[in-house]
Amino acid sequence: MVYILLLAGLILLCGGGEFLVRGSVGVARQLGISQLLIGLTLVGFGTSSPELVASVQAALAGAPGISVGNVVGSNISNILLIVGSTAVIMPILCSRFALKRDGTVMLLATVIFGVVCYLGFISRGIGLVLFLSLAAYLTFCYVQERRSTAAARLHEAEAAEIEALPGSLTKNLLVALGGLVAVLVGASLLVDSAIELARLAGVSETLIGLTVVAIGTALPELVASVIAALKRHADVAFGNILGSNLFNLFGIMGVTAMVKPIAVPEEIMRLDYWVLLGASLLLILAATIGLRIRRWQGAIFVILYATYLSYLYSTAVTPVPAPV
């Protein structure tokens, strides 16, 4: 039953997130909102909605390991699994502009997140600072890209990849609301079953957050990136991953901490954060060499991710005995 509920939660979370994004983009387009603004905000928040709701639900359920592990694990899988898989299918062209601006900010956000994790506790005040940092960055991007057609193309291309549902404004609004409800219900099922799964399997909640929850909530981005690669739009995946990782670190952790302060599990700083930092540096290095991530580099990314998962489960330790 735990596995059935976990699967149901993942399906609702991912499917609901897809409808939430498509409905919201449909509403925005019918209201005349620009592709640039849609790409900067709705696409980023929408595709990160499964991670956001799952992290908030986990924090409220008293499972900070799942909450923080979900964000760290999602960012690791975004780089090593999603970028790697996409590059194997179709080499990824990397925008020099995105690499210089968004890549630098993503690395900075990763370092700042590491400092916050080292402190061991994310308070509401720190969460607010993280969220406001994201808001400031998006505002800066919007102002800058309105003045530069070349700079705006990246986020306009991200928005163009989203196929809004045909129909009226009311229909798209109902689809978005239905997607939101599905995400909320799915996140609740996912978190509850993940906590129970950790207990039954004798592993920490953080490990489940880093793997099962993180991979599950990242599935929509994996599917979207693979489809983009098959359409020969693999270049869009690079900007998507940079933006998604930034949204996860500042947006999701910021909002989650504002809802409920989070104690950062010690095991995150023992290994997983350093894997995230190393993967982020590897992504920027690979993208800098020739502004292209090649198939063989993508294969190395996927192998590194499989090695990381294997190591996590081979060293898993039973945390707490099951209650009688």
C-alpha atoms as a printed R data frame, in Angstrom:
    type eleno elety resid chain resno       x      y       z
1   ATOM     1    CA   MET     A     1   0.000  0.000   0.000
2   ATOM     2    CA   VAL     A     2   2.897  2.389   0.760
3   ATOM     3    CA   TYR     A     3   4.279  1.902  -2.745
4   ATOM     4    CA   ILE     A     4   0.832  2.381  -4.297
5   ATOM     5    CA   LEU     A     5   0.309  5.638  -2.392
6   ATOM     6    CA   LEU     A     6   3.826  6.778  -3.316
7   ATOM     7    CA   LEU     A     7   3.140  6.118  -6.993
8   ATOM     8    CA   ALA     A     8  -0.257  7.809  -6.805
9   ATOM     9    CA   GLY     A     9   1.333 10.827  -5.150
10  ATOM    10    CA   LEU     A    10   3.990 11.059  -7.866
11  ATOM    11    CA   ILE     A    11   1.411 10.785 -10.649
12  ATOM    12    CA   LEU     A    12  -0.820 13.459  -9.124
13  ATOM    13    CA   LEU     A    13   2.145 15.695  -8.371
14  ATOM    14    CA   CYS     A    14   3.698 15.481 -11.833
15  ATOM    15    CA   GLY     A    15   0.408 15.457 -13.748
16  ATOM    16    CA   GLY     A    16  -0.984 18.276 -11.638
17  ATOM    17    CA   GLY     A    17   2.177 20.303 -12.154
18  ATOM    18    CA   GLU     A    18   1.878 19.873 -15.921
19  ATOM    19    CA   PHE     A    19  -1.741 21.078 -15.965
20  ATOM    20    CA   LEU     A    20  -0.921 23.912 -13.566
21  ATOM    21    CA   VAL     A    21   1.805 25.178 -15.911
22  ATOM    22    CA   ARG     A    22  -0.205 24.770 -19.102
23  ATOM    23    CA   GLY     A    23  -3.343 26.315 -17.616
24  ATOM    24    CA   SER     A    24  -1.427 29.227 -16.105
25  ATOM    25    CA   VAL     A    25   0.441 29.904 -19.353
26  ATOM    26    CA   GLY     A    26  -2.852 29.750 -21.235
27  ATOM    27    CA   VAL     A    27  -4.402 32.295 -18.890
28  ATOM    28    CA   ALA     A    28  -1.347 34.557 -19.145
29  ATOM    29    CA   ARG     A    29  -1.348 34.482 -22.931
30  ATOM    30    CA   GLN     A    30  -5.038 35.280 -23.126
31  ATOM    31    CA   LEU     A    31  -4.480 38.211 -20.779
32  ATOM    32    CA   GLY     A    32  -1.800 39.519 -23.124
33  ATOM    33    CA   ILE     A    33   1.205 38.910 -20.857
34  ATOM    34    CA   SER     A    34   4.457 38.821 -22.837
35  ATOM    35    CA   GLN     A    35   6.358 35.618 -23.622
36  ATOM    36    CA   LEU     A    36   9.363 37.132 -21.838
37  ATOM    37    CA   LEU     A    37   7.508 37.571 -18.546
38  ATOM    38    CA   ILE     A    38   5.885 34.140 -18.878
39  ATOM    39    CA   GLY     A    39   9.284 32.525 -19.404
40  ATOM    40    CA   LEU     A    40  10.828 34.374 -16.465
41  ATOM    41    CA   THR     A    41   8.101 33.725 -13.917
42  ATOM    42    CA   LEU     A    42   5.297 31.287 -14.735
43  ATOM    43    CA   VAL     A    43   7.502 28.668 -16.385
44  ATOM    44    CA   GLY     A    44  10.023 28.787 -13.543
45  ATOM    45    CA   PHE     A    45   7.503 28.725 -10.702
46  ATOM    46    CA   GLY     A    46   5.209 26.304 -12.500
47  ATOM    47    CA   THR     A    47   7.818 23.670 -13.310
48  ATOM    48    CA   SER     A    48   9.142 23.933  -9.743
49  ATOM    49    CA   SER     A    49   5.666 23.594  -8.204
50  ATOM    50    CA   PRO     A    50   6.033 19.836  -7.436
51  ATOM    51    CA   GLU     A    51   9.281 20.488  -5.520
52  ATOM    52    CA   LEU     A    52   7.781 23.523  -3.784
53  ATOM    53    CA   VAL     A    53   4.613 21.848  -2.530
54  ATOM    54    CA   ALA     A    54   6.446 18.644  -1.569
55  ATOM    55    CA   SER     A    55   9.043 20.598   0.444
56  ATOM    56    CA   VAL     A    56   6.397 22.676   2.236
57  ATOM    57    CA   GLN     A    57   4.317 19.572   3.024
58  ATOM    58    CA   ALA     A    58   7.409 17.782   4.351
59  ATOM    59    CA   ALA     A    59   8.333 20.726   6.578
60  ATOM    60    CA   LEU     A    60   4.785 20.886   7.975
61  ATOM    61    CA   ALA     A    61   4.863 17.107   8.547
62  ATOM    62    CA   GLY     A    62   8.039 17.460  10.619
63  ATOM    63    CA   ALA     A    63  10.289 15.834   8.014
64  ATOM    64    CA   PRO     A    64  13.016 18.418   7.265
65  ATOM    65    CA   GLY     A    65  15.215 15.720   5.745
66  ATOM    66    CA   ILE     A    66  12.696 15.231   2.947
67  ATOM    67    CA   SER     A    67  12.232 18.992   2.549
68  ATOM    68    CA   VAL     A    68  15.931 19.894   2.221
69  ATOM    69    CA   GLY     A    69  16.864 16.595   0.572
70  ATOM    70    CA   ASN     A    70  14.231 17.196  -2.097
71  ATOM    71    CA   VAL     A    71  15.813 20.511  -3.113
72  ATOM    72    CA   VAL     A    72  19.420 19.292  -3.013
73  ATOM    73    CA   GLY     A    73  18.536 16.025  -4.748
74  ATOM    74    CA   SER     A    74  16.445 17.782  -7.404
75  ATOM    75    CA   ASN     A    75  19.303 20.128  -8.273
76  ATOM    76    CA   ILE     A    76  21.776 17.240  -8.485
77  ATOM    77    CA   SER     A    77  19.402 15.262 -10.718
78  ATOM    78    CA   ASN     A    78  18.702 18.369 -12.831
79  ATOM    79    CA   ILE     A    79  22.394 18.630 -13.689
80  ATOM    80    CA   LEU     A    80  23.661 15.067 -13.801
81  ATOM    81    CA   LEU     A    81  20.536 13.166 -14.875
82  ATOM    82    CA   ILE     A    82  18.511 15.648 -16.937
83  ATOM    83    CA   VAL     A    83  21.332 17.564 -18.623
84  ATOM    84    CA   GLY     A    84  23.239 14.316 -19.073
85  ATOM    85    CA   SER     A    85  20.316 12.422 -20.617
86  ATOM    86    CA   THR     A    86  19.402 15.353 -22.850
87  ATOM    87    CA   ALA     A    87  22.978 15.765 -24.099
88  ATOM    88    CA   VAL     A    88  23.221 12.044 -24.911
89  ATOM    89    CA   ILE     A    89  20.160 12.427 -27.166
90  ATOM    90    CA   MET     A    90  21.201 15.757 -28.659
91  ATOM    91    CA   PRO     A    91  24.275 17.892 -27.809
92  ATOM    92    CA   ILE     A    92  23.211 21.011 -25.905
93  ATOM    93    CA   LEU     A    93  24.127 24.413 -27.267
94  ATOM    94    CA   CYS     A    94  24.825 26.804 -24.391
95  ATOM    95    CA   SER     A    95  24.030 30.490 -24.689
96  ATOM    96    CA   ARG     A    96  27.075 32.609 -23.844
97  ATOM    97    CA   PHE     A    97  24.737 35.178 -22.270
98  ATOM    98    CA   ALA     A    98  22.917 32.584 -20.124
99  ATOM    99    CA   LEU     A    99  26.217 31.040 -19.078
100 ATOM   100    CA   LYS     A   100  27.719 34.377 -18.053
101 ATOM   101    CA   ARG     A   101  24.708 35.778 -16.191
102 ATOM   102    CA   ASP     A   102  22.480 32.896 -15.099
103 ATOM   103    CA   GLY     A   103  25.338 30.429 -14.637
104 ATOM   104    CA   THR     A   104  27.206 32.856 -12.397
105 ATOM   105    CA   VAL     A   105  24.097 33.560 -10.323
106 ATOM   106    CA   MET     A   106  23.325 29.834 -10.008
107 ATOM   107    CA   LEU     A   107  26.835 29.160  -8.691
108 ATOM   108    CA   LEU     A   108  26.536 32.086  -6.277
109 ATOM   109    CA   ALA     A   109  23.158 30.792  -5.077
110 ATOM   110    CA   THR     A   110  24.676 27.330  -4.535
111 ATOM   111    CA   VAL     A   111  27.482 28.796  -2.414
112 ATOM   112    CA   ILE     A   112  25.041 30.928  -0.390
113 ATOM   113    CA   PHE     A   113  22.835 27.880   0.146
114 ATOM   114    CA   GLY     A   114  25.874 25.995   1.436
115 ATOM   115    CA   VAL     A   115  26.577 28.731   3.989
116 ATOM   116    CA   VAL     A   116  22.942 28.594   5.121
117 ATOM   117    CA   CYS     A   117  23.083 24.796   5.439
118 ATOM   118    CA   TYR     A   118  26.335 25.039   7.399
119 ATOM   119    CA   LEU     A   119  24.502 27.188   9.977
120 ATOM   120    CA   GLY     A   120  22.188 24.197  10.449
121 ATOM   121    CA   PHE     A   121  18.907 26.099  10.553
122 ATOM   122    CA   ILE     A   122  16.893 28.077   8.003
123 ATOM   123    CA   SER     A   123  14.801 30.616   9.897
124 ATOM   124    CA   ARG     A   124  11.866 32.611   8.554
125 ATOM   125    CA   GLY     A   125  14.151 35.648   8.265
126 ATOM   126    CA   ILE     A   126  16.693 33.733   6.169
127 ATOM   127    CA   GLY     A   127  13.847 32.290   4.085
128 ATOM   128    CA   LEU     A   128  12.550 35.797   3.396
129 ATOM   129    CA   VAL     A   129  16.024 36.948   2.341
130 ATOM   130    CA   LEU     A   130  16.340 33.985  -0.028
131 ATOM   131    CA   PHE     A   131  12.939 34.657  -1.589
132 ATOM   132    CA   LEU     A   132  13.570 38.396  -1.943
133 ATOM   133    CA   SER     A   133  16.919 37.598  -3.588
134 ATOM   134    CA   LEU     A   134  15.065 35.554  -6.207
135 ATOM   135    CA   ALA     A   135  12.512 38.334  -6.713
136 ATOM   136    CA   ALA     A   136  15.304 40.903  -7.135
137 ATOM   137    CA   TYR     A   137  17.072 38.694  -9.666
138 ATOM   138    CA   LEU     A   138  13.901 38.166 -11.726
139 ATOM   139    CA   THR     A   139  13.204 41.904 -11.687
140 ATOM   140    CA   PHE     A   140  16.751 42.619 -12.866
141 ATOM   141    CA   CYS     A   141  16.421 40.023 -15.649
142 ATOM   142    CA   TYR     A   142  13.106 41.456 -16.827
143 ATOM   143    CA   VAL     A   143  14.413 45.017 -16.949
144 ATOM   144    CA   GLN     A   144  17.611 43.937 -18.697
145 ATOM   145    CA   GLU     A   145  15.901 41.700 -21.227
146 ATOM   146    CA   ARG     A   146  13.294 44.287 -22.192
147 ATOM   147    CA   ARG     A   147  16.223 46.367 -23.466
148 ATOM   148    CA   SER     A   148  17.924 43.522 -25.312
149 ATOM   149    CA   THR     A   149  16.193 41.364 -27.914
150 ATOM   150    CA   ALA     A   150  19.047 38.849 -27.955
151 ATOM   151    CA   ALA     A   151  18.945 38.453 -24.169
152 ATOM   152    CA   ALA     A   152  15.188 37.976 -24.133
153 ATOM   153    CA   ARG     A   153  15.202 35.127 -26.667
154 ATOM   154    CA   LEU     A   154  16.241 32.541 -24.086
155 ATOM   155    CA   HIS     A   155  13.230 33.004 -21.792
156 ATOM   156    CA   GLU     A   156  10.870 33.554 -24.713
157 ATOM   157    CA   ALA     A   157  12.028 30.200 -26.105
158 ATOM   158    CA   GLU     A   158  11.349 28.560 -22.722
159 ATOM   159    CA   ALA     A   159   7.798 29.948 -22.749
160 ATOM   160    CA   ALA     A   160   7.290 28.880 -26.374
161 ATOM   161    CA   GLU     A   161   7.996 25.249 -25.392
162 ATOM   162    CA   ILE     A   162   4.859 25.240 -23.208
163 ATOM   163    CA   GLU     A   163   1.782 24.233 -25.174
164 ATOM   164    CA   ALA     A   164  -1.207 25.962 -23.614
165 ATOM   165    CA   LEU     A   165  -4.544 24.177 -23.788
166 ATOM   166    CA   PRO     A   166  -6.941 25.509 -26.418
167 ATOM   167    CA   GLY     A   167 -10.109 27.077 -25.127
168 ATOM   168    CA   SER     A   168 -11.444 30.034 -23.215
169 ATOM   169    CA   LEU     A   169  -9.912 31.946 -20.350
170 ATOM   170    CA   THR     A   170 -12.303 30.198 -17.965
171 ATOM   171    CA   LYS     A   171 -11.268 26.752 -19.223
172 ATOM   172    CA   ASN     A   172  -7.564 27.502 -18.772
173 ATOM   173    CA   LEU     A   173  -8.216 28.928 -15.312
174 ATOM   174    CA   LEU     A   174 -10.117 25.791 -14.278
175 ATOM   175    CA   VAL     A   175  -7.311 23.605 -15.644
176 ATOM   176    CA   ALA     A   176  -4.756 25.590 -13.625
177 ATOM   177    CA   LEU     A   177  -6.849 25.324 -10.445
178 ATOM   178    CA   GLY     A   178  -7.404 21.604 -11.014
179 ATOM   179    CA   GLY     A   179  -3.670 21.165 -11.472
180 ATOM   180    CA   LEU     A   180  -3.025 23.026  -8.232
181 ATOM   181    CA   VAL     A   181  -5.432 20.766  -6.311
182 ATOM   182    CA   ALA     A   182  -3.772 17.677  -7.811
183 ATOM   183    CA   VAL     A   183  -0.338 18.982  -6.812
184 ATOM   184    CA   LEU     A   184  -1.499 19.589  -3.234
185 ATOM   185    CA   VAL     A   185  -3.092 16.150  -2.877
186 ATOM   186    CA   GLY     A   186  -0.183 14.443  -4.623
187 ATOM   187    CA   ALA     A   187   2.385 16.147  -2.408
188 ATOM   188    CA   SER     A   188   0.522 15.065   0.711
189 ATOM   189    CA   LEU     A   189   0.405 11.433  -0.454
190 ATOM   190    CA   LEU     A   190   4.038 11.533  -1.566
191 ATOM   191    CA   VAL     A   191   5.394 12.960   1.682
192 ATOM   192    CA   ASP     A   192   3.334 10.694   3.944
193 ATOM   193    CA   SER     A   193   4.300  7.571   1.992
194 ATOM   194    CA   ALA     A   194   7.952  8.694   1.767
195 ATOM   195    CA   ILE     A   195   8.122  9.026   5.567
196 ATOM   196    CA   GLU     A   196   6.610  5.557   5.965
197 ATOM   197    CA   LEU     A   197   8.890  4.124   3.276
198 ATOM   198    CA   ALA     A   198  11.959  5.460   5.083
199 ATOM   199    CA   ARG     A   199  10.798  3.779   8.284
200 ATOM   200    CA   LEU     A   200  10.054  0.451   6.593
201 ATOM   201    CA   ALA     A   201  13.286  0.433   4.594
202 ATOM   202    CA   GLY     A   202  15.375  1.402   7.606
203 ATOM   203    CA   VAL     A   203  16.934  4.444   5.931
204 ATOM   204    CA   SER     A   204  16.857  8.143   6.774
205 ATOM   205    CA   GLU     A   205  14.148 10.485   5.542
206 ATOM   206    CA   THR     A   206  16.914 12.615   4.031
207 ATOM   207    CA   LEU     A   207  17.987  9.716   1.795
208 ATOM   208    CA   ILE     A   208  14.404  9.257   0.573
209 ATOM   209    CA   GLY     A   209  14.172 13.006  -0.052
210 ATOM   210    CA   LEU     A   210  17.450 13.027  -1.986
211 ATOM   211    CA   THR     A   211  16.426 10.133  -4.215
212 ATOM   212    CA   VAL     A   212  12.797  9.000  -4.449
213 ATOM   213    CA   VAL     A   213  11.160 12.387  -3.822
214 ATOM   214    CA   ALA     A   214  13.778 14.402  -5.729
215 ATOM   215    CA   ILE     A   215  13.702 12.191  -8.824
216 ATOM   216    CA   GLY     A   216   9.920 11.988  -8.716
217 ATOM   217    CA   THR     A   217   9.414 15.745  -8.551
218 ATOM   218    CA   ALA     A   218  12.063 16.268 -11.272
219 ATOM   219    CA   LEU     A   219  10.366 13.871 -13.712
220 ATOM   220    CA   PRO     A   220   8.376 16.613 -15.518
221 ATOM   221    CA   GLU     A   221  11.583 18.507 -16.264
222 ATOM   222    CA   LEU     A   222  13.291 15.312 -17.431
223 ATOM   223    CA   VAL     A   223  10.420 14.550 -19.833
224 ATOM   224    CA   ALA     A   224  10.288 18.164 -21.058
225 ATOM   225    CA   SER     A   225  14.043 18.260 -21.674
226 ATOM   226    CA   VAL     A   226  14.071 14.938 -23.529
227 ATOM   227    CA   ILE     A   227  11.144 16.063 -25.715
228 ATOM   228    CA   ALA     A   228  12.945 19.350 -26.408
229 ATOM   229    CA   ALA     A   229  16.039 17.383 -27.426
230 ATOM   230    CA   LEU     A   230  14.007 15.173 -29.767
231 ATOM   231    CA   LYS     A   231  12.586 18.361 -31.338
232 ATOM   232    CA   ARG     A   232  16.187 19.602 -31.714
233 ATOM   233    CA   HIS     A   233  15.541 22.329 -29.139
234 ATOM   234    CA   ALA     A   234  18.087 20.968 -26.660
235 ATOM   235    CA   ASP     A   235  19.537 24.461 -26.174
236 ATOM   236    CA   VAL     A   236  16.398 25.411 -24.226
237 ATOM   237    CA   ALA     A   237  17.195 22.700 -21.648
238 ATOM   238    CA   PHE     A   238  20.353 24.513 -20.523
239 ATOM   239    CA   GLY     A   239  18.509 27.714 -19.609
240 ATOM   240    CA   ASN     A   240  15.717 25.676 -18.005
241 ATOM   241    CA   ILE     A   241  18.138 23.861 -15.689
242 ATOM   242    CA   LEU     A   242  19.972 27.016 -14.630
243 ATOM   243    CA   GLY     A   243  16.658 28.692 -13.845
244 ATOM   244    CA   SER     A   244  15.177 25.640 -12.130
245 ATOM   245    CA   ASN     A   245  18.171 25.230  -9.817
246 ATOM   246    CA   LEU     A   246  18.029 28.891  -8.869
247 ATOM   247    CA   PHE     A   247  14.275 28.668  -8.196
248 ATOM   248    CA   ASN     A   248  14.832 25.583  -6.041
249 ATOM   249    CA   LEU     A   249  17.594 27.092  -3.887
250 ATOM   250    CA   PHE     A   250  16.118 30.553  -3.338
251 ATOM   251    CA   GLY     A   251  12.415 30.177  -4.123
252 ATOM   252    CA   ILE     A   252  11.516 26.778  -2.699
253 ATOM   253    CA   MET     A   253  13.796 26.916   0.332
254 ATOM   254    CA   GLY     A   254  12.792 30.529   0.923
255 ATOM   255    CA   VAL     A   255   9.042 29.888   0.817
256 ATOM   256    CA   THR     A   256   9.326 26.640   2.799
257 ATOM   257    CA   ALA     A   257  11.330 28.315   5.577
258 ATOM   258    CA   MET     A   258   8.860 31.210   5.720
259 ATOM   259    CA   VAL     A   259   6.014 28.714   6.205
260 ATOM   260    CA   LYS     A   260   7.978 26.710   8.781
261 ATOM   261    CA   PRO     A   261  11.644 27.125   9.796
262 ATOM   262    CA   ILE     A   262  13.775 24.127   8.807
263 ATOM   263    CA   ALA     A   263  16.534 22.298  10.658
264 ATOM   264    CA   VAL     A   264  19.103 21.155   8.079
265 ATOM   265    CA   PRO     A   265  20.094 17.480   8.573
266 ATOM   266    CA   GLU     A   266  23.818 17.062   9.283
267 ATOM   267    CA   GLU     A   267  24.199 14.427   6.570
268 ATOM   268    CA   ILE     A   268  23.438 17.026   3.887
269 ATOM   269    CA   MET     A   269  26.713 18.828   4.644
270 ATOM   270    CA   ARG     A   270  28.706 15.609   4.954
271 ATOM   271    CA   LEU     A   271  28.305 14.646   1.306
272 ATOM   272    CA   ASP     A   272  25.262 15.778  -0.652
273 ATOM   273    CA   TYR     A   273  25.868 19.522  -0.674
274 ATOM   274    CA   TRP     A   274  29.406 18.960  -1.935
275 ATOM   275    CA   VAL     A   275  28.077 16.706  -4.699
276 ATOM   276    CA   LEU     A   276  25.693 19.534  -5.650
277 ATOM   277    CA   LEU     A   277  28.492 22.109  -5.656
278 ATOM   278    CA   GLY     A   278  30.770 19.806  -7.661
279 ATOM   279    CA   ALA     A   279  27.999 19.056 -10.183
280 ATOM   280    CA   SER     A   280  27.273 22.792 -10.576
281 ATOM   281    CA   LEU     A   281  30.949 23.556 -11.232
282 ATOM   282    CA   LEU     A   282  31.160 20.620 -13.651
283 ATOM   283    CA   LEU     A   283  28.119 21.908 -15.568
284 ATOM   284    CA   ILE     A   284  29.590 25.392 -15.952
285 ATOM   285    CA   LEU     A   285  32.995 23.986 -16.928
286 ATOM   286    CA   ALA     A   286  31.498 21.651 -19.538
287 ATOM   287    CA   ALA     A   287  29.329 24.445 -20.944
288 ATOM   288    CA   THR     A   288  32.244 26.888 -21.100
289 ATOM   289    CA   ILE     A   289  34.347 24.568 -23.287
290 ATOM   290    CA   GLY     A   290  33.060 25.318 -26.766
291 ATOM   291    CA   LEU     A   291  29.635 26.518 -25.481
292 ATOM   292    CA   ARG     A   292  28.332 23.008 -26.033
293 ATOM   293    CA   ILE     A   293  27.684 19.952 -23.858
294 ATOM   294    CA   ARG     A   294  28.563 16.961 -26.022
295 ATOM   295    CA   ARG     A   295  27.221 13.412 -25.974
296 ATOM   296    CA   TRP     A   296  30.268 11.952 -24.248
297 ATOM   297    CA   GLN     A   297  30.061 14.631 -21.555
298 ATOM   298    CA   GLY     A   298  26.363 13.846 -21.073
299 ATOM   299    CA   ALA     A   299  27.213 10.154 -20.687
300 ATOM   300    CA   ILE     A   300  29.754 11.011 -17.984
301 ATOM   301    CA   PHE     A   301  27.084 13.066 -16.176
302 ATOM   302    CA   VAL     A   302  24.662 10.123 -16.165
303 ATOM   303    CA   ILE     A   303  27.377  7.699 -14.978
304 ATOM   304    CA   LEU     A   304  28.305 10.086 -12.150
305 ATOM   305    CA   TYR     A   305  24.657 10.275 -11.087
306 ATOM   306    CA   ALA     A   306  24.293  6.484 -11.064
307 ATOM   307    CA   THR     A   307  27.510  6.240  -9.015
308 ATOM   308    CA   TYR     A   308  26.202  8.816  -6.529
309 ATOM   309    CA   LEU     A   309  22.909  6.936  -6.054
310 ATOM   310    CA   SER     A   310  24.721  3.628  -5.661
311 ATOM   311    CA   TYR     A   311  26.996  5.092  -3.003
312 ATOM   312    CA   LEU     A   312  24.054  6.605  -1.088
313 ATOM   313    CA   TYR     A   313  22.194  3.314  -0.820
314 ATOM   314    CA   SER     A   314  25.296  1.223  -0.185
315 ATOM   315    CA   THR     A   315  26.124  3.341   2.859
316 ATOM   316    CA   ALA     A   316  22.547  3.810   4.123
317 ATOM   317    CA   VAL     A   317  22.191  3.416   7.881
318 ATOM   318    CA   THR     A   318  19.047  2.660   9.855
319 ATOM   319    CA   PRO     A   319  18.105  5.887  11.648
320 ATOM   320    CA   VAL     A   320  15.485  5.114  14.283
321 ATOM   321    CA   PRO     A   321  13.727  1.872  15.204
322 ATOM   322    CA   ALA     A   322  10.120  1.611  14.088
323 ATOM   323    CA   PRO     A   323   7.570  2.518  16.759
324 ATOM   324    CA   VAL     A   324   5.847 -0.359  18.526
